Amino acid sequence: MEEGSQNSEQLFEDDGNELEMEGNDIDIDSNGLDIEGNCLDIESNGLQDDCDGMLEIDDNHESNGDDVTAFSIENGISQGKNYPPPVVGMEFESYDDAYNYYNCYAKELGFAIRVKSSWTKRNSKEKRGAVLCCNCEGFKTIKEANSRRKETRTGCLAMIRLRLVESNRWRVDEVKLEHNHLFDHERAQNCKSHKKMDAVAKRKVEPTVDVEVRTIKLYRTSTADPVGYGNLNSLEGEISETVDRSKRLKLNKGDSQIIYDFFSRIQLTSPNFVYLIDLNDEGCLRNVFWIDSRSRAAYGYFGDVVAVDTTCLSSKYEIPLVAFVGVNHHGQSILLGCGLLADDTFESYVWLFRAWLTCMSGRSPQTIITDHCRAMQSAISEVFPRAHHRLHLSHVMQSLFENLGELQESDVFQMILNRTVYETMKVDEFEMGWDDMIRRFGLADHAWLCTLYEERERWAPVYQKDTFFAGMCTFENGEFRSSFFDGFVHKQTSLKEFFGKYELLVQEERKTEAINDLESRDSSPLLKTRCFYELQLSKLYTNEIFRRFQDEVVMMPCFSITQVHANGPVITYMIKEHEAEGDRSNIKNFEVMHDKAGTEIRCICSCFNFNGYLCRHCLCVLHYNGVEEIPFQYILSRWRKDFKRLYIPELGSNNIDISNPVQWFDHLHRRAMQVVEEGMISQDHYTAAWQAFKESLNKVRLVADKHV
């Protein structure tokens, strides 16, 4: 087993020394993950010619006693996709799910796998960790080398390391993707690991950190007492007064045509553009959702943390806009889909979330950040049951002051509240500080404040230490970085103005990302210290993320480091830090736990989970222990400047519908973009790519000539 693998037990767990190793090179028989449920397959019937082609209504579904309308997505979204390569942080519901995923990924790529090693708790059969490796790992022993069997091992290092974490999920905490041999699909098909896949295991399996369901019903509960059916021309106000106006999208005269014209134009220029509409029982437009192909592809890289921006909806803007926002490798906000909602009810949010999740192939984010809204909270529990739902701290603090009347003018109250929320390091400190604040200002009977306190685990930083935020929220001051349309959409912005700005804003965002990519690739950041950690990440991270990390390196010099506790290889240190330079009277203590054997480290400030890079306190402890490089698990691929990204949705070649022109385009475009990416490496690569394009075009034209 590889060094450190036996210490893959959850960091700082008391029974970390009670692991037993199992045999090496074991082939296991694992059943696939059978994703079941009352689901509706996504149709891929291409584009329809008439305007009603935006919507397909399927009445042949199970209603479970309710009158439910199901909508299926058009425009060539594939039902299948290639297995994404494993990355650190993937999580699975069970060990079998993890094994099946890696086995399917290997089969699709053209290699076989085996269990290199695994370990369990002492005196227990409960598996706690395992290393799955390429079948070509290692070399024959002397005894095996004398046999007549053909040598197949090449010392390949490709592998993944799995461990069982506190949430009772299996997490990938080490990945090596590079193989030192060619892939042989025919030989791989006959290997033990692939032969043992039964019919269930052959279904595509994805990590449960991303998967909720394979296909999602986009549904709404029908409105009560229908008064008859209208048509799409009834969107603007020519509807009878007997129709409940609260159950339809609030549009001004001409807005429905603006929406239709926008979708039609974008769809012609971008065949992978998808939009969905929800009609009420009178045939009036109720909810709308749209997303382009680049946003769908970007989600594959940056879908770990997603914010749902409902500012326009909750603040009663002219346009009831809801935006899904992520953060890219430059820490820049990116758009991951938009919607227009008739209201902020549970039904509308469920429809929107299911629409978005379906377009993302059922892959749920790890963390979802929203405003404080009961209906939205219930909808998230319904659609994203496995995701960590958190509230915008800045919005919570703002609403807190707004609901406290005269106290919002009190400097003393603001100081105590900010200290309690932002500066407490432990849960008991927060709760004691909150109780003292309530008693001091006589707020014990404040119903709204009591309700907010009951939900403290969704917004108070001290409860968020195990939640990954990718820098989207900064808990030092509650700043929130995920607003995408801030400064472009105001309360009086009309739908026409919005769609006029929308394309320009999206193009500007992508232009900025491209410029940042070039600058990060072609420039070397200026180093401010002689610390090797700074040099290490300056070669790996994009400029913006490196600058944020550099701030931590610059502040590394601490007052003192003291060892306070040891439990085997796990040692706890206390870091004393001055809050202000030169101020020796105001010192803060930070507790850091370091597992020397497993090269794992954790600080009570939880900078890594909040921001995606190690804090100065952890760096001090690593330096104190003579660790010369930041451990691999704390270098995230989502921040790397050399990580190749193709913003084209994956579409497996085995899943192409040969009668669907949209899928032809999807597949050919994705493959062409791979050539483009490789062709940008150097002038020689460009020349080879250009020559390949010319030869391909000539061959295609010869085929066309034969049919003339």
Coordinates of N, CA and C in Angstrom, one line a residue, residues 255-446:
D255 N -44.2 42.0 -23.8 CA -43.1 41.2 -23.1 C -43.0 39.8 -23.6
S256 N -44.2 39.2 -23.8 CA -44.2 37.8 -24.3 C -43.5 37.6 -25.6
Q257 N -43.7 38.6 -26.5 CA -43.0 38.5 -27.8 C -41.5 38.8 -27.6
I258 N -41.1 39.6 -26.7 CA -39.7 39.9 -26.4 C -39.0 38.6 -26.0
I259 N -39.7 37.9 -25.1 CA -39.2 36.6 -24.6 C -39.0 35.6 -25.7
Y260 N -40.1 35.5 -26.5 CA -40.0 34.5 -27.6 C -39.0 34.9 -28.6
D261 N -38.9 36.1 -29.0 CA -37.9 36.6 -30.0 C -36.5 36.3 -29.5
F262 N -36.2 36.6 -28.2 CA -34.9 36.4 -27.6 C -34.5 34.9 -27.7
F263 N -35.4 34.0 -27.2 CA -35.1 32.6 -27.2 C -34.9 32.1 -28.6
S264 N -35.8 32.5 -29.5 CA -35.7 32.0 -30.9 C -34.3 32.4 -31.5
R265 N -33.9 33.7 -31.3 CA -32.7 34.2 -31.9 C -31.5 33.4 -31.3
I266 N -31.4 33.3 -30.0 CA -30.3 32.6 -29.3 C -30.2 31.2 -29.8
Q267 N -31.4 30.5 -29.9 CA -31.4 29.1 -30.3 C -30.9 28.9 -31.7
L268 N -31.1 29.8 -32.6 CA -30.6 29.7 -33.9 C -29.1 29.8 -34.0
T269 N -28.5 30.6 -33.1 CA -27.1 30.8 -33.1 C -26.3 29.9 -32.2
S270 N -27.1 29.3 -31.2 CA -26.5 28.4 -30.3 C -27.4 27.2 -30.1
P271 N -27.3 26.1 -30.9 CA -28.2 25.0 -30.8 C -28.3 24.3 -29.5
N272 N -27.3 24.5 -28.6 CA -27.3 23.8 -27.3 C -28.0 24.7 -26.3
F273 N -28.5 25.8 -26.7 CA -29.2 26.7 -25.8 C -30.6 26.0 -25.5
V274 N -30.9 26.0 -24.2 CA -32.1 25.3 -23.7 C -33.0 26.3 -23.0
Y275 N -34.3 26.2 -23.2 CA -35.3 27.0 -22.4 C -36.5 26.2 -22.1
L276 N -37.1 26.4 -21.0 CA -38.3 25.7 -20.5 C -39.3 26.7 -20.1
I277 N -40.6 26.3 -20.4 CA -41.7 27.2 -19.9 C -42.7 26.4 -19.1
D278 N -43.3 27.0 -18.2 CA -44.4 26.4 -17.4 C -45.6 27.2 -17.6
L279 N -46.7 26.5 -18.1 CA -48.0 27.2 -18.3 C -48.9 26.8 -17.2
N280 N -49.8 27.8 -16.8 CA -50.8 27.4 -15.8 C -52.0 26.8 -16.5
D281 N -53.0 26.5 -15.8 CA -54.2 25.7 -16.4 C -54.9 26.5 -17.4
E282 N -54.7 27.8 -17.4 CA -55.4 28.7 -18.4 C -54.6 28.9 -19.7
G283 N -53.4 28.2 -19.7 CA -52.5 28.4 -20.8 C -51.6 29.6 -20.8
C284 N -51.6 30.3 -19.7 CA -50.8 31.5 -19.5 C -49.4 31.1 -19.0
L285 N -48.5 31.9 -19.4 CA -47.1 31.7 -18.9 C -46.9 31.9 -17.4
R286 N -46.3 31.0 -16.8 CA -46.2 31.0 -15.3 C -44.7 31.2 -14.9
N287 N -43.9 30.3 -15.4 CA -42.5 30.3 -15.1 C -41.6 30.1 -16.3
V288 N -40.4 30.6 -16.3 CA -39.5 30.4 -17.5 C -38.1 30.1 -17.0
F289 N -37.4 29.2 -17.7 CA -36.0 29.0 -17.3 C -35.2 28.8 -18.6
W290 N -34.0 29.3 -18.6 CA -33.1 29.2 -19.8 C -31.6 29.0 -19.3
I291 N -30.8 28.4 -20.2 CA -29.4 28.2 -19.9 C -28.7 27.9 -21.2
D292 N -27.5 28.3 -21.4 CA -26.7 28.0 -22.6 C -25.7 26.9 -22.4
S293 N -25.1 26.5 -23.5 CA -24.3 25.3 -23.4 C -23.0 25.6 -22.6
R294 N -22.5 26.8 -22.7 CA -21.3 27.1 -21.9 C -21.5 27.0 -20.4
S295 N -22.7 27.5 -20.0 CA -23.0 27.5 -18.6 C -23.2 26.1 -18.1
R296 N -23.8 25.2 -18.9 CA -23.9 23.8 -18.6 C -22.6 23.1 -18.4
A297 N -21.7 23.5 -19.4 CA -20.3 22.9 -19.3 C -19.5 23.4 -18.2
A298 N -19.6 24.7 -17.9 CA -18.9 25.3 -16.8 C -19.3 24.7 -15.5
Y299 N -20.5 24.3 -15.3 CA -21.0 23.7 -14.1 C -20.2 22.4 -13.8
G300 N -19.8 21.7 -14.8 CA -19.0 20.5 -14.6 C -17.7 20.8 -13.9
Y301 N -17.2 22.0 -14.0 CA -15.9 22.3 -13.3 C -16.1 23.1 -12.0
F302 N -17.2 23.9 -12.0 CA -17.4 24.8 -10.9 C -18.7 24.7 -10.2
G303 N -19.3 23.5 -10.2 CA -20.6 23.2 -9.7 C -20.6 22.8 -8.2
D304 N -19.5 22.9 -7.6 CA -19.4 22.5 -6.2 C -20.2 23.5 -5.3
V305 N -20.1 24.8 -5.6 CA -20.8 25.8 -4.8 C -21.7 26.7 -5.7
V306 N -23.0 26.8 -5.5 CA -23.9 27.6 -6.3 C -24.7 28.4 -5.4
A307 N -24.9 29.7 -5.8 CA -25.7 30.6 -5.1 C -27.0 30.9 -5.9
V308 N -28.1 31.0 -5.3 CA -29.4 31.3 -6.0 C -29.7 32.8 -5.6
D309 N -29.6 33.6 -6.6 CA -29.7 35.1 -6.4 C -31.2 35.4 -6.7
T310 N -32.0 35.7 -5.6 CA -33.4 36.1 -5.8 C -33.6 37.6 -5.5
T311 N -32.6 38.4 -5.6 CA -32.7 39.8 -5.2 C -33.9 40.5 -5.9
C312 N -34.0 40.2 -7.3 CA -35.0 40.9 -8.1 C -36.4 40.4 -7.7
L313 N -36.5 39.1 -7.3 CA -37.8 38.6 -7.0 C -38.3 39.0 -5.6
S314 N -37.4 38.9 -4.7 CA -37.7 39.3 -3.3 C -37.9 40.8 -3.1
S315 N -37.2 41.6 -3.9 CA -37.3 43.0 -3.7 C -38.3 43.7 -4.7
K316 N -39.1 42.9 -5.3 CA -40.2 43.4 -6.2 C -39.6 44.2 -7.3
Y317 N -38.6 43.7 -8.1 CA -38.1 44.4 -9.2 C -39.1 44.3 -10.3
E318 N -38.9 45.1 -11.4 CA -39.8 45.1 -12.6 C -39.8 43.7 -13.2
I319 N -38.6 43.1 -13.2 CA -38.5 41.7 -13.8 C -38.2 40.8 -12.6
P320 N -39.0 39.7 -12.5 CA -38.9 38.7 -11.4 C -37.8 37.7 -11.7
L321 N -36.6 38.2 -11.7 CA -35.4 37.4 -12.2 C -34.9 36.6 -11.0
V322 N -34.5 35.3 -11.3 CA -33.7 34.5 -10.4 C -32.5 34.0 -11.2
A323 N -31.3 34.1 -10.6 CA -30.1 33.7 -11.3 C -29.4 32.6 -10.4
F324 N -28.8 31.6 -11.1 CA -27.9 30.6 -10.5 C -26.5 31.1 -10.8
V325 N -25.7 31.3 -9.8 CA -24.4 31.9 -9.9 C -23.3 30.9 -9.2
G326 N -22.2 30.8 -9.9 CA -21.1 30.0 -9.4 C -19.9 30.9 -9.4
V327 N -18.7 30.3 -9.1 CA -17.4 31.1 -9.1 C -16.4 30.3 -9.8
N328 N -15.7 30.9 -10.7 CA -14.7 30.2 -11.6 C -13.3 30.1 -11.0
H329 N -12.3 29.7 -11.7 CA -11.0 29.5 -11.2 C -10.3 30.9 -11.0
H330 N -10.9 32.0 -11.3 CA -10.3 33.3 -11.0 C -11.1 34.0 -9.9
G331 N -12.0 33.2 -9.2 CA -12.8 33.8 -8.2 C -13.8 34.8 -8.7
Q332 N -14.1 34.6 -10.0 CA -15.0 35.5 -10.7 C -16.4 34.9 -10.8
S333 N -17.5 35.7 -10.6 CA -18.8 35.1 -10.6 C -19.2 34.7 -12.1
I334 N -19.8 33.6 -12.2 CA -20.2 33.1 -13.5 C -21.7 32.7 -13.5
L335 N -22.3 32.8 -14.6 CA -23.8 32.6 -14.7 C -24.0 31.1 -15.0
L336 N -24.9 30.5 -14.2 CA -25.2 29.0 -14.4 C -26.7 28.8 -14.7
G337 N -27.4 29.8 -15.2 CA -28.8 29.7 -15.6 C -29.6 30.8 -15.0
C338 N -30.8 31.1 -15.6 CA -31.6 32.1 -15.2 C -33.1 31.7 -15.3
G339 N -33.9 32.3 -14.5 CA -35.4 32.0 -14.6 C -36.2 33.3 -14.3
L340 N -37.4 33.3 -14.8 CA -38.4 34.3 -14.4 C -39.6 33.6 -13.7
L341 N -40.0 34.0 -12.5 CA -41.0 33.3 -11.8 C -42.2 34.2 -11.5
A342 N -43.4 33.5 -11.5 CA -44.6 34.2 -11.3 C -44.7 34.7 -9.8
D343 N -44.1 33.9 -8.9 CA -44.2 34.2 -7.5 C -43.1 33.5 -6.8
D344 N -43.0 33.7 -5.5 CA -41.9 33.1 -4.7 C -42.5 32.0 -3.8
T345 N -43.4 31.2 -4.4 CA -44.0 30.1 -3.7 C -43.2 28.8 -3.8
F346 N -43.5 27.9 -2.9 CA -42.9 26.6 -3.0 C -43.0 25.9 -4.3
E347 N -44.2 25.9 -4.9 CA -44.4 25.3 -6.2 C -43.5 25.9 -7.3
S348 N -43.4 27.2 -7.3 CA -42.6 27.9 -8.4 C -41.1 27.5 -8.2
Y349 N -40.6 27.5 -6.9 CA -39.2 27.2 -6.7 C -38.9 25.8 -7.0
V350 N -39.8 24.9 -6.7 CA -39.6 23.4 -7.0 C -39.5 23.3 -8.5
W351 N -40.4 23.9 -9.3 CA -40.3 23.8 -10.8 C -39.0 24.3 -11.3
L352 N -38.6 25.5 -10.8 CA -37.3 26.1 -11.2 C -36.1 25.2 -10.9
F353 N -36.1 24.7 -9.7 CA -34.9 23.9 -9.3 C -34.9 22.6 -10.1
R354 N -36.0 22.0 -10.3 CA -36.0 20.8 -11.1 C -35.6 21.0 -12.5
A355 N -36.1 22.2 -13.1 CA -35.7 22.5 -14.4 C -34.2 22.7 -14.5
W356 N -33.6 23.4 -13.6 CA -32.1 23.6 -13.6 C -31.4 22.3 -13.4
L357 N -31.8 21.5 -12.4 CA -31.1 20.3 -12.1 C -31.2 19.3 -13.3
T358 N -32.3 19.3 -14.0 CA -32.4 18.4 -15.2 C -31.4 18.9 -16.3
C359 N -31.3 20.1 -16.5 CA -30.3 20.6 -17.5 C -28.9 20.4 -17.0
M360 N -28.6 20.1 -15.8 CA -27.3 19.8 -15.3 C -27.2 18.3 -15.1
S361 N -28.0 17.5 -15.8 CA -27.9 16.0 -15.9 C -28.1 15.4 -14.5
G362 N -28.8 16.1 -13.6 CA -29.1 15.6 -12.3 C -28.0 15.7 -11.3
R363 N -27.0 16.5 -11.6 CA -25.8 16.6 -10.7 C -26.1 17.8 -9.7
S364 N -26.2 17.5 -8.5 CA -26.5 18.5 -7.4 C -25.2 19.1 -6.9
P365 N -25.2 20.4 -6.6 CA -24.0 21.0 -6.0 C -23.8 20.5 -4.6
Q366 N -22.6 20.7 -4.1 CA -22.3 20.4 -2.7 C -23.0 21.4 -1.7
T367 N -22.9 22.7 -2.1 CA -23.4 23.7 -1.3 C -24.3 24.7 -2.1
I368 N -25.4 25.0 -1.5 CA -26.3 26.0 -2.1 C -26.5 27.1 -1.2
I369 N -26.3 28.3 -1.7 CA -26.4 29.5 -0.8 C -27.6 30.3 -1.3
T370 N -28.5 30.7 -0.4 CA -29.7 31.4 -0.8 C -30.1 32.5 0.2
D371 N -31.1 33.3 -0.1 CA -31.7 34.2 0.9 C -32.5 33.5 1.9
H372 N -32.9 34.2 3.0 CA -33.7 33.6 4.0 C -35.2 33.6 3.6
C373 N -35.6 32.4 3.0 CA -37.0 32.3 2.5 C -37.5 30.9 2.8
R374 N -38.6 30.8 3.5 CA -39.1 29.6 3.9 C -39.5 28.7 2.7
A375 N -40.2 29.3 1.8 CA -40.6 28.5 0.6 C -39.4 28.0 -0.2
M376 N -38.4 28.8 -0.3 CA -37.2 28.3 -1.1 C -36.5 27.3 -0.2
Q377 N -36.4 27.4 1.1 CA -35.8 26.4 1.9 C -36.5 25.1 1.8
S378 N -37.8 25.1 1.8 CA -38.6 23.8 1.6 C -38.3 23.2 0.2
A379 N -38.3 24.1 -0.8 CA -38.0 23.6 -2.2 C -36.7 22.9 -2.3
I380 N -35.7 23.5 -1.7 CA -34.3 23.0 -1.7 C -34.2 21.6 -1.0
S381 N -34.9 21.5 0.1 CA -35.0 20.2 0.8 C -35.6 19.2 -0.1
E382 N -36.6 19.6 -0.9 CA -37.3 18.6 -1.8 C -36.5 18.2 -3.0
V383 N -35.8 19.2 -3.6 CA -35.1 18.9 -4.9 C -33.6 18.6 -4.6
F384 N -33.0 19.2 -3.6 CA -31.5 18.9 -3.4 C -31.4 18.4 -1.9
P385 N -31.9 17.2 -1.6 CA -31.8 16.7 -0.3 C -30.4 16.5 0.3
R386 N -29.4 16.2 -0.6 CA -28.1 15.9 -0.1 C -27.2 17.2 0.0
A387 N -27.6 18.3 -0.6 CA -26.8 19.5 -0.6 C -26.8 20.2 0.7
H388 N -25.7 20.9 1.0 CA -25.6 21.7 2.2 C -26.3 23.1 1.9
H389 N -27.4 23.4 2.5 CA -28.1 24.6 2.3 C -27.7 25.6 3.3
R390 N -27.1 26.7 2.8 CA -26.7 27.8 3.7 C -27.3 29.1 3.3
L391 N -27.4 30.1 4.2 CA -28.0 31.4 3.9 C -26.8 32.4 3.8
H392 N -27.1 33.4 2.9 CA -26.2 34.6 2.8 C -26.0 35.2 4.1
L393 N -24.8 35.2 4.7 CA -24.6 35.9 6.0 C -24.9 37.4 5.9
S394 N -24.4 38.0 4.8 CA -24.6 39.5 4.7 C -26.1 39.8 4.6
H395 N -26.9 39.0 4.0 CA -28.3 39.2 3.9 C -29.0 39.0 5.3
V396 N -28.5 38.0 6.0 CA -29.1 37.7 7.3 C -28.8 38.9 8.2
M397 N -27.5 39.4 8.2 CA -27.2 40.5 9.1 C -28.0 41.8 8.7
Q398 N -28.1 42.0 7.4 CA -28.9 43.2 7.0 C -30.4 43.1 7.5
S399 N -31.0 41.9 7.3 CA -32.4 41.8 7.8 C -32.5 41.8 9.3
L400 N -31.4 41.4 9.9 CA -31.4 41.4 11.4 C -31.5 42.9 11.9
F401 N -30.7 43.7 11.3 CA -30.7 45.1 11.8 C -32.0 45.8 11.4
E402 N -32.6 45.4 10.2 CA -33.9 46.0 9.8 C -35.0 45.6 10.7
N403 N -34.9 44.5 11.4 CA -36.0 44.0 12.2 C -35.9 44.4 13.7
L404 N -34.8 45.2 14.0 CA -34.6 45.5 15.4 C -34.9 46.9 15.8
G405 N -35.5 47.6 14.9 CA -36.0 49.0 15.2 C -34.8 49.9 15.6
E406 N -34.9 50.5 16.8 CA -34.0 51.5 17.3 C -32.6 51.0 17.5
L407 N -32.5 49.7 17.8 CA -31.2 49.1 18.1 C -30.2 49.1 17.0
Q408 N -30.8 49.2 15.7 CA -29.9 49.3 14.6 C -29.0 50.6 14.6
E409 N -29.4 51.6 15.4 CA -28.6 52.8 15.5 C -27.6 52.7 16.7
S410 N -27.7 51.7 17.4 CA -26.8 51.5 18.6 C -25.4 51.0 18.2
D411 N -24.4 51.8 18.4 CA -23.0 51.4 18.1 C -22.6 50.2 19.0
V412 N -23.0 50.3 20.2 CA -22.6 49.2 21.2 C -23.3 47.9 20.8
F413 N -24.5 47.9 20.4 CA -25.2 46.7 19.9 C -24.5 46.1 18.7
Q414 N -24.2 47.0 17.7 CA -23.6 46.5 16.5 C -22.2 45.9 16.8
M415 N -21.5 46.5 17.7 CA -20.1 46.0 18.1 C -20.3 44.6 18.7
I416 N -21.2 44.4 19.6 CA -21.4 43.1 20.3 C -21.9 42.1 19.3
L417 N -22.8 42.4 18.5 CA -23.4 41.5 17.5 C -22.3 41.0 16.5
N418 N -21.5 42.0 16.0 CA -20.4 41.6 15.0 C -19.4 40.8 15.7
R419 N -19.0 41.1 16.9 CA -18.1 40.2 17.6 C -18.6 38.8 17.8
T420 N -19.9 38.7 18.2 CA -20.4 37.4 18.4 C -20.5 36.6 17.1
V421 N -20.9 37.2 16.0 CA -21.1 36.5 14.8 C -19.8 36.2 14.1
Y422 N -18.9 37.2 14.0 CA -17.7 37.1 13.1 C -16.5 36.6 13.9
E423 N -16.4 36.8 15.2 CA -15.1 36.5 15.8 C -15.1 35.3 16.7
T424 N -16.3 34.7 17.1 CA -16.2 33.5 17.9 C -15.7 32.3 17.1
M425 N -14.9 31.5 17.8 CA -14.3 30.4 17.1 C -14.9 29.1 17.4
K426 N -15.7 29.0 18.5 CA -16.3 27.8 18.9 C -17.8 28.0 19.1
V427 N -18.5 26.9 19.0 CA -20.0 26.9 19.1 C -20.4 27.5 20.5
D428 N -19.8 27.0 21.6 CA -20.2 27.4 22.9 C -19.9 28.9 23.1
E429 N -18.8 29.4 22.5 CA -18.6 30.8 22.6 C -19.6 31.6 21.9
F430 N -20.1 31.2 20.7 CA -21.1 31.9 20.0 C -22.4 31.9 20.8
E431 N -22.8 30.7 21.3 CA -24.1 30.6 22.0 C -24.1 31.4 23.3
M432 N -23.0 31.4 24.0 CA -22.9 32.2 25.2 C -22.9 33.7 24.9
G433 N -22.2 34.1 23.8 CA -22.2 35.5 23.4 C -23.6 36.0 23.0
W434 N -24.3 35.1 22.3 CA -25.7 35.4 21.8 C -26.6 35.6 23.0
D435 N -26.5 34.7 24.0 CA -27.4 34.8 25.2 C -27.1 36.0 26.0
D436 N -25.8 36.4 26.1 CA -25.5 37.6 26.8 C -26.1 38.8 26.1
M437 N -26.0 38.8 24.8 CA -26.5 40.0 24.0 C -28.0 40.1 24.1
I438 N -28.7 38.9 24.1 CA -30.2 38.9 24.3 C -30.6 39.5 25.6
R439 N -29.9 39.1 26.7 CA -30.2 39.5 28.0 C -29.9 41.0 28.2
R440 N -28.8 41.4 27.7 CA -28.3 42.8 27.8 C -29.3 43.8 27.2
F441 N -29.8 43.5 26.0 CA -30.7 44.4 25.3 C -32.2 44.0 25.4
G442 N -32.5 43.1 26.2 CA -33.9 42.8 26.5 C -34.7 42.3 25.2
L443 N -34.0 41.3 24.5 CA -34.6 40.8 23.3 C -35.2 39.4 23.4
A444 N -35.4 38.9 24.6 CA -35.8 37.5 24.8 C -37.2 37.2 24.2
D445 N -38.0 38.2 24.1 CA -39.4 38.0 23.6 C -39.5 38.4 22.1
H446 N -38.4 38.7 21.5 CA -38.4 39.1 20.1 C -38.6 37.8 19.2

